[in-house]
């Protein structure tokens, strides 16, 4: 079936604006993850969902970041009052369950001017 | 929390030689260790993984070894080819009380020289 999809693929915004990033996991995958990857850097874990629940939000960089998942499927990552340091690729992944293989989406490239 | 260290940060090998990338972790609760390959501009893709009840796993030219006592695991690529050039990430996943924590290493940029 279809893999993990993310939208938009690219987003340019002005400092101070809010942005919303979307992730469509593989159908049937109960676990969903959000990561951030700055240019040339490693993967920074942000948050994961098991179903619609996010047991651990400690990875979110600040209270400007929030995420939700509804219907055990689509997830949105919202960044309020964006800052230039938020510029990065935001990757989403899903897995059949906890400890399952994570399949990554193509990412959303966010540029905050 | 978990701390994963990955070495080396860059690695250049001649085509046909072997490449070894090592990771260490700190949380003894970690019990799942995947390796991802990320080609330039592309998404990370799982290439091999190992669980804590296994000491070694092999898939064609790729193998992973795990030493739980020493808390380190390694990726071995034999007979390297130019298409193996990419950034490789290790990860350690710990499960506790229904919670999951995944920590990635900082990545190794592998260059295979033809």
Coordinates of C-alpha atoms in Angstrom, one line a residue:
Chain A
X1 CA 0.0 0.0 0.0
X2 CA 0.9 3.7 0.1
X3 CA 3.8 4.8 2.4
X4 CA 3.9 7.6 4.9
X5 CA 3.0 10.9 3.3
X6 CA 3.6 14.4 4.6
X7 CA 2.4 17.8 3.5
X8 CA 3.4 20.3 2.5
X9 CA 6.7 19.1 1.1
X10 CA 8.1 22.6 1.5
X11 CA 7.0 25.6 3.6
X12 CA 8.4 29.1 3.7
X13 CA 7.0 31.3 6.4
X14 CA 7.8 34.6 8.1
X15 CA 9.0 34.7 11.6
X16 CA 6.1 34.9 14.0
X17 CA 3.6 33.1 11.9
X18 CA 2.1 29.8 12.8
X19 CA 2.6 26.7 10.7
X20 CA 0.8 23.3 10.6
X21 CA 2.5 20.2 9.3
X22 CA 0.6 17.1 8.4
X23 CA 1.4 13.4 8.4
X24 CA -0.6 10.6 7.0
X25 CA 0.8 7.3 8.3
X26 CA 0.6 3.9 6.7
X27 CA -2.9 2.5 7.1
X28 CA -3.2 0.3 10.2
X29 CA -0.1 1.7 11.9
X30 CA -0.9 2.5 15.5
X31 CA 2.4 4.3 16.3
X32 CA 3.4 7.6 14.8
X33 CA 6.5 9.6 15.4
X34 CA 7.7 13.1 14.7
X35 CA 11.4 14.0 14.3
X36 CA 13.3 17.1 13.4
X37 CA 16.4 17.1 11.3
X38 CA 18.5 20.3 10.9
X39 CA 20.8 20.7 7.9
X40 CA 23.5 18.1 8.1
X41 CA 22.5 17.0 11.6
X42 CA 21.0 13.9 13.1
X43 CA 17.5 13.1 14.0
X44 CA 15.9 14.8 17.0
X45 CA 13.0 12.9 18.4
X46 CA 10.0 15.2 19.2
X47 CA 7.0 13.2 20.1
X48 CA 5.2 9.9 19.4
X49 CA 1.7 8.7 19.5
X50 CA 0.3 5.3 20.4
X51 CA -3.2 5.6 18.9
X52 CA -4.3 9.1 19.7
X53 CA -2.4 9.4 22.9
X54 CA 1.0 11.0 23.3
X55 CA 2.5 9.5 26.4
X56 CA 5.7 11.6 26.4
X57 CA 5.8 15.2 25.2
X58 CA 9.2 16.0 26.8
X59 CA 10.9 16.0 23.4
X60 CA 9.1 19.0 22.1
X61 CA 11.6 21.9 22.0
X62 CA 9.3 24.5 23.5
X63 CA 5.7 25.2 24.3
X64 CA 5.3 26.7 20.9
X65 CA 5.3 23.2 19.5
X66 CA 2.2 21.0 19.8
X67 CA 0.9 17.9 18.1
X68 CA -2.3 16.0 17.9
X69 CA -3.6 12.9 16.3
X70 CA -7.2 12.1 15.6
X71 CA -8.9 8.9 14.6
X72 CA -5.7 7.0 15.1
X73 CA -4.5 8.2 11.7
X74 CA -3.6 11.7 10.6
X75 CA -1.3 13.8 12.8
X76 CA -0.6 17.4 12.7
X77 CA 2.4 19.2 14.2
X78 CA 1.8 22.9 14.9
X79 CA 4.5 25.4 15.5
X80 CA 3.3 28.7 16.8
X81 CA 5.1 32.0 16.5
X82 CA 7.8 30.4 14.4
X83 CA 11.4 31.4 14.9
X84 CA 14.4 31.1 12.5
X85 CA 15.8 28.3 14.5
X86 CA 12.7 26.3 13.8
X87 CA 14.0 25.9 10.2
X88 CA 14.6 22.3 9.6
X89 CA 13.2 19.2 7.9
X90 CA 10.3 17.7 10.0
X91 CA 10.1 14.0 9.5
X92 CA 7.2 11.7 10.4
X93 CA 7.3 8.0 10.7
X94 CA 4.8 5.3 11.5
X95 CA 5.1 1.7 12.7
X96 CA 2.7 -1.2 13.1
X97 CA 3.1 -1.0 16.9
X98 CA 5.6 0.0 19.5
X99 CA 9.0 -1.6 18.6
X100 CA 8.0 -2.1 15.1
X101 CA 9.9 -1.0 12.1
X102 CA 9.5 2.7 11.5
X103 CA 8.8 3.9 8.0
X104 CA 9.6 7.5 7.3
X105 CA 7.7 10.0 5.3
X106 CA 9.5 12.3 2.8
X107 CA 9.6 15.2 5.3
X108 CA 8.5 18.8 5.3
X109 CA 11.2 21.3 4.7
X110 CA 10.4 24.4 6.8
X111 CA 12.2 27.7 6.2
X112 CA 11.5 30.5 8.6
X113 CA 12.6 33.9 7.2
Chain B
X1 CA 17.7 9.6 29.8
X2 CA 19.2 7.6 27.1
X3 CA 22.5 8.7 25.5
X4 CA 23.6 7.2 22.2
X5 CA 27.1 7.9 20.9
X6 CA 28.0 7.0 17.3
X7 CA 31.5 6.8 15.8
X8 CA 33.0 7.7 13.5
X9 CA 31.2 10.8 12.3
X10 CA 32.8 10.4 8.8
X11 CA 34.2 7.3 7.2
X12 CA 35.9 6.9 3.8
X13 CA 36.7 3.5 2.4
X14 CA 37.8 2.1 -0.9
X15 CA 35.2 0.1 -2.9
X16 CA 35.3 -3.5 -1.9
X17 CA 36.7 -2.8 1.6
X18 CA 34.6 -3.2 4.8
X19 CA 33.1 -0.4 6.9
X20 CA 32.3 -0.6 10.6
X21 CA 30.2 1.9 12.5
X22 CA 29.9 1.7 16.3
X23 CA 27.3 3.0 18.7
X24 CA 27.2 2.9 22.5
X25 CA 24.1 3.5 24.6
X26 CA 23.5 4.2 28.3
X27 CA 20.1 2.9 29.2
X28 CA 20.1 -0.8 30.0
X29 CA 16.4 -0.8 29.4
X30 CA 17.0 -0.3 25.6
X31 CA 16.2 -3.5 23.8
X32 CA 15.7 -2.6 20.1
X33 CA 18.4 -1.3 17.9
X34 CA 17.6 -0.3 14.3
X35 CA 20.0 1.1 11.8
X36 CA 18.9 3.6 9.1
X37 CA 20.5 4.7 5.9
X38 CA 19.8 8.2 4.6
X39 CA 20.9 9.1 1.1
X40 CA 21.3 12.8 0.3
X41 CA 18.0 14.5 0.2
X42 CA 16.0 11.4 0.9
X43 CA 14.2 10.0 3.9
X44 CA 15.9 7.5 6.4
X45 CA 15.2 3.9 5.6
X46 CA 15.7 0.9 7.8
X47 CA 18.4 -1.4 6.7
X48 CA 18.8 -3.8 9.5
X49 CA 17.7 -4.1 13.2
X50 CA 18.5 -6.3 16.2
X51 CA 16.7 -7.0 19.4
X52 CA 18.3 -7.6 22.7
X53 CA 17.8 -11.3 22.8
X54 CA 20.1 -11.7 19.7
X55 CA 23.8 -11.1 19.5
X56 CA 24.2 -10.9 15.8
X57 CA 22.1 -10.6 12.7
X58 CA 23.2 -10.7 9.1
X59 CA 21.5 -9.7 5.8
X60 CA 23.7 -10.2 2.7
X61 CA 26.5 -7.7 3.0
X62 CA 25.2 -6.0 6.1
X63 CA 25.5 -7.3 9.7
X64 CA 24.8 -5.9 13.1
X65 CA 26.3 -7.1 16.4
X66 CA 25.1 -6.4 19.9
X67 CA 27.0 -6.6 23.2
X68 CA 24.4 -6.0 25.9
X69 CA 26.9 -6.2 28.7
X70 CA 29.1 -3.5 27.2
X71 CA 26.1 -1.6 25.9
X72 CA 27.4 -1.3 22.3
X73 CA 26.3 -2.4 18.9
X74 CA 27.9 -2.1 15.5
X75 CA 27.1 -2.1 11.9
X76 CA 29.3 -4.0 9.5
X77 CA 29.2 -3.5 5.7
X78 CA 31.3 -5.8 3.7
X79 CA 32.4 -5.5 0.0
X80 CA 31.3 -1.9 0.0
X81 CA 29.9 -0.4 -3.2
X82 CA 29.6 3.3 -4.2
X83 CA 25.8 3.1 -3.7
X84 CA 26.5 2.4 0.0
X85 CA 27.6 6.0 0.3
X86 CA 25.1 7.7 2.6
X87 CA 24.6 8.8 6.2
X88 CA 24.0 6.0 8.6
X89 CA 22.1 6.4 11.9
X90 CA 21.9 4.0 14.8
X91 CA 19.1 4.2 17.3
X92 CA 18.3 2.7 20.7
X93 CA 14.8 2.1 21.8
X94 CA 13.7 1.5 25.4
X95 CA 10.3 0.4 26.5
X96 CA 9.1 1.0 30.0
X97 CA 5.6 0.7 31.4
X98 CA 4.1 1.0 27.9
X99 CA 6.1 4.1 27.2
X100 CA 8.7 4.1 24.4
X101 CA 11.8 6.2 24.1
X102 CA 13.9 6.2 20.9
X103 CA 17.2 8.0 20.8
X104 CA 19.2 8.3 17.6
X105 CA 23.0 8.6 17.2
X106 CA 24.4 11.6 15.5
X107 CA 25.1 9.8 12.2
X108 CA 28.1 8.6 10.2
X109 CA 28.7 9.9 6.7
X110 CA 30.1 7.0 4.8
X111 CA 31.9 7.6 1.5
X112 CA 32.8 4.7 -0.7
X113 CA 35.5 5.6 -3.1
X114 CA 35.4 3.8 -6.5

